[in-house]
């Protein structure tokens, strides 16, 4: 597979809190950063997302009396919401992009999850499945058609973004060795959903 001028690398949530030592650490999350830095140099277009929650965000277990992160869920007007430790709080050190991420041609940093009452795993639409983030419009207006996804976490934000991108008419590809996931079960489930939706999964060495 050859990288085209209309391709874009989308780096999902490569933030301090999702890496070892962070409040919602993904195992080995930091180990993919050198590969992502190298990949970025080969793309004409690179976009990143940043999970960006206000204090007391609906996805924080701490915002719901007696609820535990990773285990409990809450019912919301948009459906069941998983609960997490407090993470990526706006302007906190944990919300920063990881300092080892060095991408000179990063052209857009899109923040998501900034409304207290709605979470957003996907880079395209919030968890209510209707509120757009504006990313699809940005990409269409710039004629960027094929999207390569890397970053954290495979089973939540990376996978959800690729599924929505594909549904919105983009050709979506996940570079698997440039992602890491939170849990085995959810990674398997996400892989099946990606396959069923026609999202391609590749290894980075398949990029000529
Ligand atoms: C994510 C859980 C909560 C992610 C974000 O980036 O995959 N996961 N917020
Ligand atoms: Zn989050």
Short mmCIF file of C-alpha atoms and ligand atoms in Angstrom, two decimals:
data_model
loop_
_atom_site.label_atom_id
_atom_site.label_comp_id
_atom_site.label_asym_id
_atom_site.label_seq_id
_atom_site.Cartn_x
_atom_site.Cartn_y
_atom_site.Cartn_z
CA UNK A 1 0.00 0.00 0.00
CA UNK A 2 1.41 3.38 -1.06
CA UNK A 3 0.78 6.61 0.83
CA UNK A 4 -1.06 9.18 -1.34
CA UNK A 5 -1.15 13.00 -1.08
CA UNK A 6 -4.85 12.81 -0.13
CA UNK A 7 -4.17 10.40 2.76
CA UNK A 8 -4.17 11.57 6.35
CA UNK A 9 -2.70 10.02 9.48
CA UNK A 10 -5.06 10.47 12.43
CA UNK A 11 -3.34 10.17 15.81
CA UNK A 12 -5.94 9.43 18.46
CA UNK A 13 -5.55 10.58 22.09
CA UNK A 14 -1.79 10.06 22.48
CA UNK A 15 -1.94 11.86 25.83
CA UNK A 16 -0.06 11.63 29.12
CA UNK A 17 -3.05 10.18 31.01
CA UNK A 18 -3.35 7.24 28.57
CA UNK A 19 0.32 6.29 28.92
CA UNK A 20 2.03 4.41 31.77
CA UNK A 21 1.99 6.61 34.88
CA UNK A 22 -1.21 8.36 33.73
CA UNK A 23 -4.63 8.09 35.35
CA UNK A 24 -6.13 5.88 32.61
CA UNK A 25 -2.95 4.20 31.44
CA UNK A 26 -3.09 1.83 28.49
CA UNK A 27 -0.49 -0.91 28.82
CA UNK A 28 2.60 -0.09 26.70
CA UNK A 29 0.75 2.98 25.40
CA UNK A 30 3.98 4.98 25.17
CA UNK A 31 5.83 2.30 23.19
CA UNK A 32 4.02 3.15 19.94
CA UNK A 33 5.18 6.77 19.94
CA UNK A 34 8.49 6.35 18.04
CA UNK A 35 6.67 4.40 15.31
CA UNK A 36 3.98 7.10 15.07
CA UNK A 37 6.64 9.82 14.82
CA UNK A 38 8.26 7.94 11.93
CA UNK A 39 4.93 7.31 10.19
CA UNK A 40 3.96 10.99 10.51
CA UNK A 41 7.04 12.04 8.52
CA UNK A 42 5.75 10.03 5.56
CA UNK A 43 2.27 11.59 5.41
CA UNK A 44 1.47 14.97 3.84
CA UNK A 45 -1.32 15.39 6.36
CA UNK A 46 -1.43 14.55 10.07
CA UNK A 47 -4.29 15.29 12.47
CA UNK A 48 -4.44 14.51 16.19
CA UNK A 49 -7.29 14.28 18.69
CA UNK A 50 -7.16 15.23 22.33
CA UNK A 51 -9.62 13.89 24.91
CA UNK A 52 -10.55 17.09 26.77
CA UNK A 53 -12.96 16.73 29.67
CA UNK A 54 -14.28 19.33 32.14
CA UNK A 55 -14.10 18.44 35.83
CA UNK A 56 -17.10 16.36 36.88
CA UNK A 57 -17.46 14.88 33.37
CA UNK A 58 -20.23 12.30 32.95
CA UNK A 59 -17.65 9.58 32.10
CA UNK A 60 -15.84 9.99 35.42
CA UNK A 61 -16.87 7.43 38.06
CA UNK A 62 -16.11 10.12 40.66
CA UNK A 63 -19.04 12.16 39.32
CA UNK A 64 -21.52 9.41 40.31
CA UNK A 65 -22.02 8.49 43.97
CA UNK A 66 -20.79 4.98 44.79
CA UNK A 67 -19.70 4.10 41.23
CA UNK A 68 -16.40 2.42 40.41
CA UNK A 69 -14.24 3.05 37.36
CA UNK A 70 -13.81 0.21 34.79
CA UNK A 71 -16.63 -1.79 36.41
CA UNK A 72 -19.76 0.32 36.72
CA UNK A 73 -21.80 2.08 34.04
CA UNK A 74 -24.50 4.75 34.11
CA UNK A 75 -27.59 5.15 31.95
CA UNK A 76 -27.71 8.46 30.10
CA UNK A 77 -30.16 9.93 27.58
CA UNK A 78 -27.81 8.60 24.86
CA UNK A 79 -27.47 5.08 26.30
CA UNK A 80 -25.07 3.23 28.57
CA UNK A 81 -21.87 5.08 29.45
CA UNK A 82 -18.78 3.26 30.74
CA UNK A 83 -17.16 4.91 33.75
CA UNK A 84 -13.48 5.76 33.98
CA UNK A 85 -11.05 7.30 36.45
CA UNK A 86 -10.79 11.08 36.13
CA UNK A 87 -8.61 11.63 33.04
CA UNK A 88 -7.64 14.28 30.49
CA UNK A 89 -9.09 17.11 32.55
CA UNK A 90 -8.91 20.34 30.55
CA UNK A 91 -5.55 22.10 30.97
CA UNK A 92 -4.19 19.46 33.36
CA UNK A 93 -0.74 17.92 32.78
CA UNK A 94 -2.39 14.57 32.05
CA UNK A 95 -4.40 16.05 29.18
CA UNK A 96 -1.30 17.18 27.28
CA UNK A 97 -0.19 15.32 24.19
CA UNK A 98 2.66 13.01 25.23
CA UNK A 99 5.95 14.97 25.21
CA UNK A 100 7.67 12.25 23.14
CA UNK A 101 5.20 12.79 20.30
CA UNK A 102 7.16 14.91 17.83
CA UNK A 103 5.15 15.68 14.71
CA UNK A 104 6.20 18.83 12.90
CA UNK A 105 3.47 18.56 10.28
CA UNK A 106 0.60 18.16 12.77
CA UNK A 107 -1.97 20.41 11.09
CA UNK A 108 -4.97 20.09 13.39
CA UNK A 109 -5.52 19.13 17.03
CA UNK A 110 -9.19 18.36 17.50
CA UNK A 111 -10.52 18.32 21.05
CA UNK A 112 -13.44 16.12 22.00
CA UNK A 113 -15.44 15.19 25.09
CA UNK A 114 -15.55 18.78 26.31
CA UNK A 115 -19.28 18.78 27.10
CA UNK A 116 -19.92 17.68 30.68
CA UNK A 117 -23.06 15.70 29.78
CA UNK A 118 -21.83 13.80 26.68
CA UNK A 119 -18.74 11.65 26.23
CA UNK A 120 -17.07 11.31 22.84
CA UNK A 121 -15.00 8.25 21.96
CA UNK A 122 -15.16 8.92 18.25
CA UNK A 123 -13.28 11.75 16.60
CA UNK A 124 -16.33 12.32 14.35
CA UNK A 125 -19.48 12.18 16.48
CA UNK A 126 -20.10 12.34 20.20
CA UNK A 127 -21.50 9.32 22.03
CA UNK A 128 -25.07 10.54 21.42
CA UNK A 129 -24.36 9.48 17.79
CA UNK A 130 -25.66 12.80 16.46
CA UNK A 131 -23.46 15.73 17.58
CA UNK A 132 -20.67 16.13 15.00
CA UNK A 133 -17.19 17.25 16.06
CA UNK A 134 -16.56 18.96 12.71
CA UNK A 135 -13.76 16.58 11.68
CA UNK A 136 -15.67 15.10 8.71
CA UNK A 137 -16.27 18.61 7.37
CA UNK A 138 -12.63 19.54 7.81
CA UNK A 139 -11.41 16.45 5.96
CA UNK A 140 -13.97 16.73 3.14
CA UNK A 141 -13.30 20.41 2.59
CA UNK A 142 -9.59 19.65 2.32
CA UNK A 143 -10.25 16.69 0.03
CA UNK A 144 -8.64 14.18 2.38
CA UNK A 145 -10.31 10.88 1.63
CA UNK A 146 -8.31 8.01 3.05
CA UNK A 147 -7.72 7.88 6.79
CA UNK A 148 -5.06 5.88 8.64
CA UNK A 149 -5.70 5.54 12.38
CA UNK A 150 -3.10 5.11 15.14
CA UNK A 151 -2.99 5.88 18.87
CA UNK A 152 -4.98 5.06 21.99
CA UNK A 153 -7.06 3.22 22.84
CA UNK A 154 -7.72 0.62 20.13
CA UNK A 155 -10.89 -0.73 21.74
CA UNK A 156 -12.49 2.67 22.38
CA UNK A 157 -11.44 5.88 20.67
CA UNK A 158 -9.36 4.47 17.81
CA UNK A 159 -11.93 1.83 16.84
CA UNK A 160 -14.95 4.12 17.27
CA UNK A 161 -13.29 6.77 15.13
CA UNK A 162 -12.51 4.32 12.32
CA UNK A 163 -16.08 2.93 12.40
CA UNK A 164 -17.62 6.40 12.18
CA UNK A 165 -15.16 7.51 9.51
CA UNK A 166 -16.07 4.52 7.37
CA UNK A 167 -19.81 5.12 7.92
CA UNK A 168 -19.32 8.74 6.85
CA UNK A 169 -17.84 7.66 3.53
CA UNK A 170 -14.08 7.76 4.14
CA UNK A 171 -11.84 4.78 3.44
CA UNK A 172 -10.55 3.85 6.88
CA UNK A 173 -7.49 1.80 7.80
CA UNK A 174 -6.19 0.96 11.28
CA UNK A 175 -2.42 0.52 11.61
CA UNK A 176 -2.60 -2.12 14.32
CA UNK A 177 0.97 -2.10 15.56
CA UNK A 178 0.68 1.66 16.12
CA UNK A 179 -2.22 1.22 18.57
CA UNK A 180 -2.68 -0.31 22.02
CA UNK A 181 -5.90 -1.29 23.79
CA UNK A 182 -7.37 -1.21 27.28
CA UNK A 183 -8.76 -4.78 27.62
CA UNK A 184 -8.56 -8.10 25.73
CA UNK A 185 -12.33 -8.65 25.42
CA UNK A 186 -13.10 -5.22 24.10
CA UNK A 187 -10.16 -5.44 21.67
CA UNK A 188 -11.55 -8.66 20.20
CA UNK A 189 -15.04 -7.17 19.96
CA UNK A 190 -13.69 -4.05 18.27
CA UNK A 191 -11.67 -6.06 15.75
CA UNK A 192 -14.84 -7.95 14.75
CA UNK A 193 -16.81 -4.71 14.40
CA UNK A 194 -14.06 -3.16 12.26
CA UNK A 195 -13.92 -6.22 9.99
CA UNK A 196 -17.72 -6.26 9.63
CA UNK A 197 -17.76 -2.55 8.74
CA UNK A 198 -15.11 -2.96 6.03
CA UNK A 199 -12.40 -1.06 7.92
CA UNK A 200 -9.02 -2.47 6.91
CA UNK A 201 -6.49 -3.54 9.53
CA UNK A 202 -2.84 -3.49 8.52
CA UNK A 203 0.63 -3.59 10.04
CA UNK A 204 2.87 -0.57 9.53
CA UNK A 205 5.30 -2.56 7.37
CA UNK A 206 2.56 -2.91 4.74
CA UNK A 207 3.03 0.79 3.92
CA UNK A 208 5.50 0.98 1.06
C1 LIG B 1 -10.67 6.82 25.78
C2 LIG B 1 -11.80 5.93 27.55
C3 LIG B 1 -12.19 7.18 27.96
C4 LIG B 1 -9.80 6.60 24.58
C5 LIG B 1 -11.05 8.09 26.16
O1 LIG B 1 -9.07 7.51 24.16
O2 LIG B 1 -9.85 5.46 24.03
N1 LIG B 1 -11.06 5.75 26.47
N2 LIG B 1 -11.81 8.26 27.27
ZN1 LIG B 2 -12.24 10.23 27.98
#
